[in-house]
Tab-separated table of C-alpha atoms and ligand atoms in Angstrom:
chain	number	residue	atom	x	y	z
Y	10	MET	CA	0.022	-0.009	-0.111
Y	11	GLU	CA	1.366	3.423	-1.091
Y	12	VAL	CA	1.343	5.745	2.137
Y	13	ALA	CA	1.293	9.366	1.945
Y	14	VAL	CA	4.559	10.905	3.708
Y	15	SER	CA	2.423	13.292	5.794
Y	16	GLU	CA	0.505	10.422	7.171
Y	17	PRO	CA	1.247	9.722	10.792
Y	18	ALA	CA	3.159	6.451	11.625
Y	19	LEU	CA	0.382	6.207	14.618
Y	20	ALA	CA	-2.743	8.257	15.486
Y	21	THR	CA	-5.188	7.868	17.644
Y	22	ARG	CA	-8.680	9.641	17.397
Y	23	GLY	CA	-11.164	10.442	20.144
Y	24	LEU	CA	-10.142	7.493	22.150
Y	25	ASN	CA	-12.416	6.821	25.089
Y	26	LYS	CA	-12.073	4.140	27.828
Y	27	GLN	CA	-13.783	3.776	31.379
Y	28	PHE	CA	-13.157	1.141	33.673
Y	29	GLY	CA	-16.317	1.171	35.783
Y	30	SER	CA	-16.886	4.826	36.594
Y	31	LEU	CA	-13.120	5.578	36.292
Y	32	ALA	CA	-12.264	7.304	32.878
Y	33	VAL	CA	-8.850	6.215	32.046
Y	34	ALA	CA	-8.873	7.563	28.289
Y	35	GLN	CA	-10.809	10.702	27.544
Y	36	SER	CA	-11.208	11.761	23.852
Y	37	ILE	CA	-7.414	11.315	23.314
Y	38	ASP	CA	-5.965	12.368	20.051
Y	39	ILE	CA	-2.238	11.818	19.455
Y	40	SER	CA	-0.329	11.835	16.172
Y	41	LEU	CA	3.341	10.230	15.954
Y	42	PRO	CA	5.032	11.072	12.975
Y	43	ARG	CA	7.403	9.489	11.308
Y	44	GLY	CA	11.063	8.935	12.960
Y	45	ALA	CA	9.429	10.491	16.089
Y	46	ARG	CA	11.019	10.040	19.457
Y	47	HIS	CA	8.099	11.095	21.539
Y	48	ALA	CA	7.784	10.617	25.325
Y	49	LEU	CA	4.309	9.816	27.107
Y	50	ILE	CA	4.631	11.119	30.776
Y	51	GLY	CA	2.031	11.719	33.541
Y	52	PRO	CA	1.826	10.853	37.082
Y	53	ASN	CA	1.191	7.392	38.419
Y	54	GLY	CA	-2.812	6.116	37.167
Y	55	ALA	CA	-2.624	9.008	34.547
Y	56	GLY	CA	-3.403	6.017	31.924
Y	57	LYS	CA	-0.161	5.845	30.124
Y	58	THR	CA	-0.215	2.083	30.028
Y	59	THR	CA	-3.792	1.902	29.354
Y	60	LEU	CA	-3.561	3.917	26.255
Y	61	ILE	CA	-0.293	1.588	25.078
Y	62	ASN	CA	-2.390	-1.288	25.618
Y	63	MET	CA	-5.284	0.192	23.407
Y	64	MET	CA	-2.813	1.159	20.769
Y	65	THR	CA	-1.217	-2.763	20.728
Y	66	GLY	CA	-5.084	-3.997	21.090
Y	67	LEU	CA	-4.459	-5.408	24.392
Y	68	LEU	CA	-7.483	-3.614	25.602
Y	69	ARG	CA	-10.302	-2.410	23.329
Y	70	PRO	CA	-11.299	1.332	23.669
Y	71	ASP	CA	-15.007	2.179	24.289
Y	72	SER	CA	-15.140	4.441	21.384
Y	73	GLY	CA	-12.540	6.293	19.062
Y	74	ARG	CA	-9.958	4.753	16.132
Y	75	ILE	CA	-6.339	3.964	15.978
Y	76	LEU	CA	-4.668	4.383	12.480
Y	77	LEU	CA	-1.408	2.929	11.648
Y	78	GLU	CA	-0.155	4.806	8.612
Y	79	GLY	CA	-3.589	6.346	8.150
Y	80	GLY	CA	-5.120	2.538	7.932
Y	81	ASP	CA	-7.806	1.663	10.828
Y	82	ILE	CA	-6.337	-0.912	12.658
Y	83	THR	CA	-9.133	-0.553	15.729
Y	84	ALA	CA	-10.446	-3.755	15.051
Y	85	LEU	CA	-7.321	-5.613	14.420
Y	86	SER	CA	-6.009	-8.459	17.062
Y	87	PRO	CA	-2.539	-7.686	18.822
Y	88	ASP	CA	-0.869	-10.204	16.596
Y	89	ALA	CA	-2.291	-8.618	13.339
Y	90	ARG	CA	-0.885	-5.097	14.767
Y	91	VAL	CA	2.473	-6.602	15.003
Y	92	LYS	CA	2.458	-7.940	11.632
Y	93	ARG	CA	1.345	-4.408	10.495
Y	94	GLY	CA	4.657	-3.104	12.280
Y	95	LEU	CA	3.181	-1.690	15.588
Y	96	VAL	CA	5.209	-3.516	18.312
Y	97	ARG	CA	5.687	-3.113	21.863
Y	98	THR	CA	7.845	-4.052	24.737
Y	99	PHE	CA	6.652	-4.568	28.293
Y	100	GLN	CA	7.572	-3.121	31.819
Y	101	ILE	CA	8.279	-6.547	32.833
Y	102	ASN	CA	11.234	-9.018	31.585
Y	103	THR	CA	9.782	-11.403	28.955
Y	104	LEU	CA	13.078	-13.283	28.247
Y	105	PHE	CA	14.024	-16.525	27.932
Y	106	PRO	CA	16.801	-17.048	30.295
Y	107	HIS	CA	18.586	-19.999	29.209
Y	108	LEU	CA	18.860	-19.036	25.576
Y	109	THR	CA	21.724	-16.745	24.153
Y	110	ALA	CA	20.910	-13.689	23.014
Y	111	LEU	CA	21.442	-14.745	19.549
Y	112	GLU	CA	19.330	-17.842	20.033
Y	113	SER	CA	16.587	-15.567	20.877
Y	114	VAL	CA	17.003	-13.028	18.427
Y	115	THR	CA	17.366	-15.516	15.336
Y	116	LEU	CA	14.031	-17.377	16.637
Y	117	ALA	CA	12.595	-14.082	16.388
Y	118	VAL	CA	13.674	-13.334	12.919
Y	119	CYS	CA	12.603	-16.733	11.827
Y	120	GLU	CA	9.153	-16.243	13.514
Y	121	ARG	CA	8.951	-13.076	11.428
Y	122	ARG	CA	9.952	-15.061	8.340
Y	123	GLY	CA	7.218	-17.694	9.026
Y	124	GLU	CA	9.879	-20.459	9.848
Y	125	ALA	CA	10.014	-20.922	13.693
Y	126	GLY	CA	8.005	-24.173	13.681
Y	127	ASN	CA	10.552	-25.974	10.761
Y	128	TRP	CA	13.379	-23.819	10.845
Y	129	TRP	CA	15.460	-27.086	10.413
Y	130	LYS	CA	13.969	-27.419	7.311
Y	131	GLN	CA	15.454	-24.361	6.052
Y	132	LEU	CA	18.959	-24.601	6.677
Y	133	PRO	CA	20.228	-22.452	3.844
Y	134	THR	CA	17.948	-19.440	4.666
Y	135	TYR	CA	18.394	-20.273	8.611
Y	136	GLY	CA	22.162	-18.581	8.077
Y	137	GLU	CA	20.615	-15.570	6.729
Y	138	ALA	CA	18.226	-15.313	9.744
Y	139	VAL	CA	21.794	-15.642	12.317
Y	140	ASP	CA	23.223	-12.664	10.041
Y	141	GLU	CA	20.139	-10.804	10.508
Y	142	ALA	CA	19.865	-11.621	14.457
Y	143	HIS	CA	23.683	-10.617	14.240
Y	144	GLN	CA	23.299	-7.425	12.781
Y	145	ILE	CA	20.564	-6.420	15.123
Y	146	LEU	CA	22.303	-7.146	18.189
Y	147	SER	CA	25.470	-5.364	16.824
Y	148	SER	CA	23.338	-2.146	16.175
Y	149	LEU	CA	22.382	-2.165	19.966
Y	150	ARG	CA	25.762	-2.641	21.215
Y	151	LEU	CA	25.169	-6.494	22.093
Y	152	ALA	CA	27.457	-8.652	19.633
Y	153	GLU	CA	30.239	-9.155	22.062
Y	154	ASP	CA	27.833	-11.052	24.484
Y	155	CYS	CA	25.741	-12.283	21.881
Y	156	LEU	CA	26.708	-15.836	22.735
Y	157	ARG	CA	26.159	-15.744	26.465
Y	158	PRO	CA	23.126	-17.001	28.111
Y	159	THR	CA	20.436	-14.263	28.819
Y	160	HIS	CA	20.571	-14.856	32.618
Y	161	ALA	CA	24.151	-13.918	32.521
Y	162	LEU	CA	23.751	-10.745	30.665
Y	163	ALA	CA	23.600	-7.054	32.796
Y	164	TYR	CA	19.717	-5.912	33.394
Y	165	GLY	CA	20.564	-3.179	31.095
Y	166	GLN	CA	21.578	-5.543	28.248
Y	167	GLN	CA	18.716	-7.662	28.902
Y	168	ARG	CA	16.195	-4.870	28.458
Y	169	LEU	CA	18.370	-3.948	25.282
Y	170	LEU	CA	17.674	-7.700	24.105
Y	171	GLU	CA	13.993	-6.919	24.653
Y	172	ILE	CA	14.455	-4.351	22.150
Y	173	ALA	CA	16.329	-6.445	19.833
Y	174	LEU	CA	13.474	-8.808	19.794
Y	175	ALA	CA	11.075	-6.034	18.967
Y	176	LEU	CA	13.445	-4.844	15.896
Y	177	ALA	CA	13.234	-8.539	14.543
Y	178	THR	CA	9.740	-7.957	13.707
Y	179	ARG	CA	11.000	-5.078	11.474
Y	180	PRO	CA	8.711	-2.318	13.299
Y	181	LYS	CA	7.332	0.821	12.209
Y	182	VAL	CA	6.309	2.029	15.458
Y	183	LEU	CA	7.926	0.926	18.391
Y	184	LEU	CA	6.046	1.618	21.796
Y	185	LEU	CA	8.307	1.387	24.951
Y	186	ASP	CA	7.020	0.889	28.231
Y	187	GLU	CA	9.455	2.082	30.714
Y	188	PRO	CA	12.221	0.718	28.916
Y	189	ALA	CA	14.475	1.496	31.683
Y	190	ALA	CA	12.510	0.187	34.520
Y	191	GLY	CA	14.972	-1.505	36.827
Y	192	VAL	CA	17.816	-0.546	35.177
Y	193	PRO	CA	20.663	1.457	37.417
Y	194	SER	CA	20.144	4.848	36.533
Y	195	SER	CA	24.094	5.382	35.871
Y	196	GLU	CA	23.105	2.991	32.479
Y	197	SER	CA	19.811	4.481	31.621
Y	198	ALA	CA	20.986	7.275	29.480
Y	199	GLY	CA	23.123	4.518	27.714
Y	200	LEU	CA	20.242	2.612	26.642
Y	201	PHE	CA	18.141	5.899	25.943
Y	202	GLU	CA	21.229	6.569	23.575
Y	203	VAL	CA	20.668	3.321	21.643
Y	204	ILE	CA	16.590	3.873	21.522
Y	205	ALA	CA	17.534	7.667	20.067
Y	206	ASN	CA	19.944	6.128	17.799
Y	207	LEU	CA	17.597	3.699	16.286
Y	208	PRO	CA	16.647	4.014	12.343
Y	209	ASP	CA	15.004	6.833	11.369
Y	210	ASP	CA	12.162	4.880	9.757
Y	211	ILE	CA	11.231	3.274	13.088
Y	212	SER	CA	8.962	5.678	15.003
Y	213	VAL	CA	9.114	5.454	18.837
Y	214	LEU	CA	6.767	6.433	21.633
Y	215	PHE	CA	8.293	5.479	25.142
Y	216	ILE	CA	7.021	6.012	28.592
Y	217	GLU	CA	9.811	7.324	31.141
Y	218	HIS	CA	9.597	8.491	34.793
Y	219	ASP	CA	12.840	9.922	34.926
Y	220	MET	CA	12.119	13.404	33.590
Y	221	ASN	CA	16.360	14.183	33.067
Y	222	ILE	CA	16.007	11.238	30.605
Y	223	VAL	CA	12.747	12.361	29.176
Y	224	PHE	CA	14.074	16.082	28.653
Y	225	ARG	CA	17.409	14.762	27.258
Y	226	PHE	CA	16.019	12.183	24.622
Y	227	ALA	CA	12.578	13.096	23.803
Y	228	SER	CA	11.915	15.363	20.743
Y	229	ARG	CA	8.072	16.066	21.872
Y	230	ILE	CA	6.397	15.064	25.027
Y	231	ILE	CA	2.958	14.111	25.590
Y	232	VAL	CA	1.537	14.852	29.288
Y	233	LEU	CA	-1.242	12.631	30.316
Y	234	VAL	CA	-3.212	13.322	33.362
Y	235	GLY	CA	-6.617	11.526	34.399
Y	236	GLY	CA	-6.933	10.105	31.083
Y	237	ALA	CA	-6.744	13.181	29.023
Y	238	VAL	CA	-3.758	14.979	27.076
Y	239	LEU	CA	-3.184	17.876	29.303
Y	240	VAL	CA	-0.323	19.292	26.840
Y	241	GLU	CA	1.864	18.324	24.349
Y	242	GLY	CA	5.168	19.884	22.784
Y	243	PRO	CA	8.743	20.150	22.690
Y	244	PRO	CA	10.706	19.539	26.077
Y	245	ASP	CA	11.532	23.323	26.497
Y	246	GLU	CA	7.901	24.210	26.333
Y	247	ILE	CA	6.789	21.383	28.680
Y	248	SER	CA	9.407	21.830	31.148
Y	249	SER	CA	8.160	25.359	31.519
Y	250	ASP	CA	4.668	24.985	31.384
Y	251	PRO	CA	2.764	26.069	34.596
Y	252	ARG	CA	0.314	23.371	34.255
Y	253	VAL	CA	3.069	20.796	33.996
Y	254	ARG	CA	4.741	22.115	36.987
Y	255	GLU	CA	1.791	22.079	38.984
Y	256	VAL	CA	0.690	18.337	38.136
Y	257	TYR	CA	4.353	17.162	39.202
Y	258	LEU	CA	4.701	19.492	42.244
Y	259	GLY	CA	1.143	19.265	43.398
Y	260	SER	CA	0.742	15.294	43.259
Y	261	SER	CA	2.509	12.414	44.159
Y	262	HIS	CA	4.734	10.111	41.608
Y	263	HIS	CA	7.713	8.539	41.372
Y	264	GLY	CA	9.829	10.831	39.153
Y	265	ALA	CA	11.593	14.103	39.250
Y	266	ALA	CA	9.421	16.934	38.681
Y	267	PRO	CA	10.371	18.538	35.283
Y	268	HIS	CA	13.230	20.882	35.270
Y	269	GLY	CA	13.859	24.060	32.988
V	315	ATP	N1	-8.113	-3.529	34.041
V	315	ATP	C1	-8.144	-2.628	35.112
V	315	ATP	N2	-9.262	-2.528	35.775
V	315	ATP	C2	-9.382	-1.379	36.474
V	315	ATP	N3	-8.879	-0.355	36.585
V	315	ATP	C3	-7.581	-0.469	35.950
V	315	ATP	C4	-7.380	-1.515	35.216
V	315	ATP	N4	-6.150	-1.335	34.600
V	315	ATP	C5	-5.858	0.052	34.986
V	315	ATP	N5	-6.662	0.575	35.816
V	315	ATP	C6	-6.685	1.901	36.678
V	315	ATP	O1	-6.741	2.688	35.614
V	315	ATP	C7	-6.070	3.739	35.897
V	315	ATP	C8	-4.953	3.975	34.990
V	315	ATP	O2	-3.611	3.065	35.096
V	315	ATP	P1	-2.603	3.013	34.074
V	315	ATP	O3	-1.729	1.774	34.339
V	315	ATP	O4	-2.825	2.962	32.676
V	315	ATP	O5	-1.601	4.120	34.405
V	315	ATP	P2	-0.320	4.623	34.239
V	315	ATP	O6	-0.258	6.040	33.808
V	315	ATP	O7	0.120	3.922	33.292
V	315	ATP	O8	0.229	4.644	35.757
V	315	ATP	P3	1.925	4.071	36.342
V	315	ATP	O9	2.819	5.354	35.820
V	315	ATP	O10	1.713	3.878	38.031
V	315	ATP	O11	2.452	2.844	35.429
V	315	ATP	C9	-5.491	3.513	37.231
V	315	ATP	O12	-5.892	4.506	38.048
V	315	ATP	C10	-5.650	2.036	37.314
V	315	ATP	O13	-5.847	1.608	38.673
């Protein structure tokens, strides 16, 4: 399908969701342009993960639409969305501890190529899958450790491996839910540097609570409060926005207040 260049990589239109009487998404209109490095921030319970869950199809919105490169994906299953290029990582570790990084990513490449169940029948092309996996791991600075079992990798490397598995699906849009969760703060900037340097044809939306990281690596910031977008803009505008300051200084949360 030919896609107009002006079409956002991912967009939500009038997205609404209630849990009982609690409105967790209220008329959410978000546009993620191609190549974006956007952050989704907000206090605990603002509805960030719920929004990502609706984008990926884990949760159905009560109303509204989700568009991937202009095409309506609201009714598609999570698997169908991954096949179309909308891929996420989770806050929790979902890795196989005893496989090496290279084995895990090779399996993910084979899965994308439809060879996962019978890779042994495809030995000639299996080498190509290993090469592709190795190249992905190199791009994430994991090549040196790619033959070590996953459980022996540093936690920051394990989080990068999660991203490597997502890259093996050849995503157009990557949704990263706290990709540095649990990583020592001294390592999280390195992890975000890798994310910022992903190829330009991958659009990224990440949830992150560390405001130093958000202001350093996001090109735009979407602030969600009480299930609604409070404000969206570039880091300098967001850091000096009095409404954002009030939300962060006036309520409990587990990140630092925006600086600026
Ligand atoms: N399945 C569910 N059923 C009922 N309420 C839910 C459900 N999932 C989330 N909630 C509630 O919806 C609100 C939004 O939750 P969500 O996890 O999306 O927030 P968040 O912004 O991601 O928070 P955090 O920063 O703590 O991860 C919270 O009040 C939460 O308790």
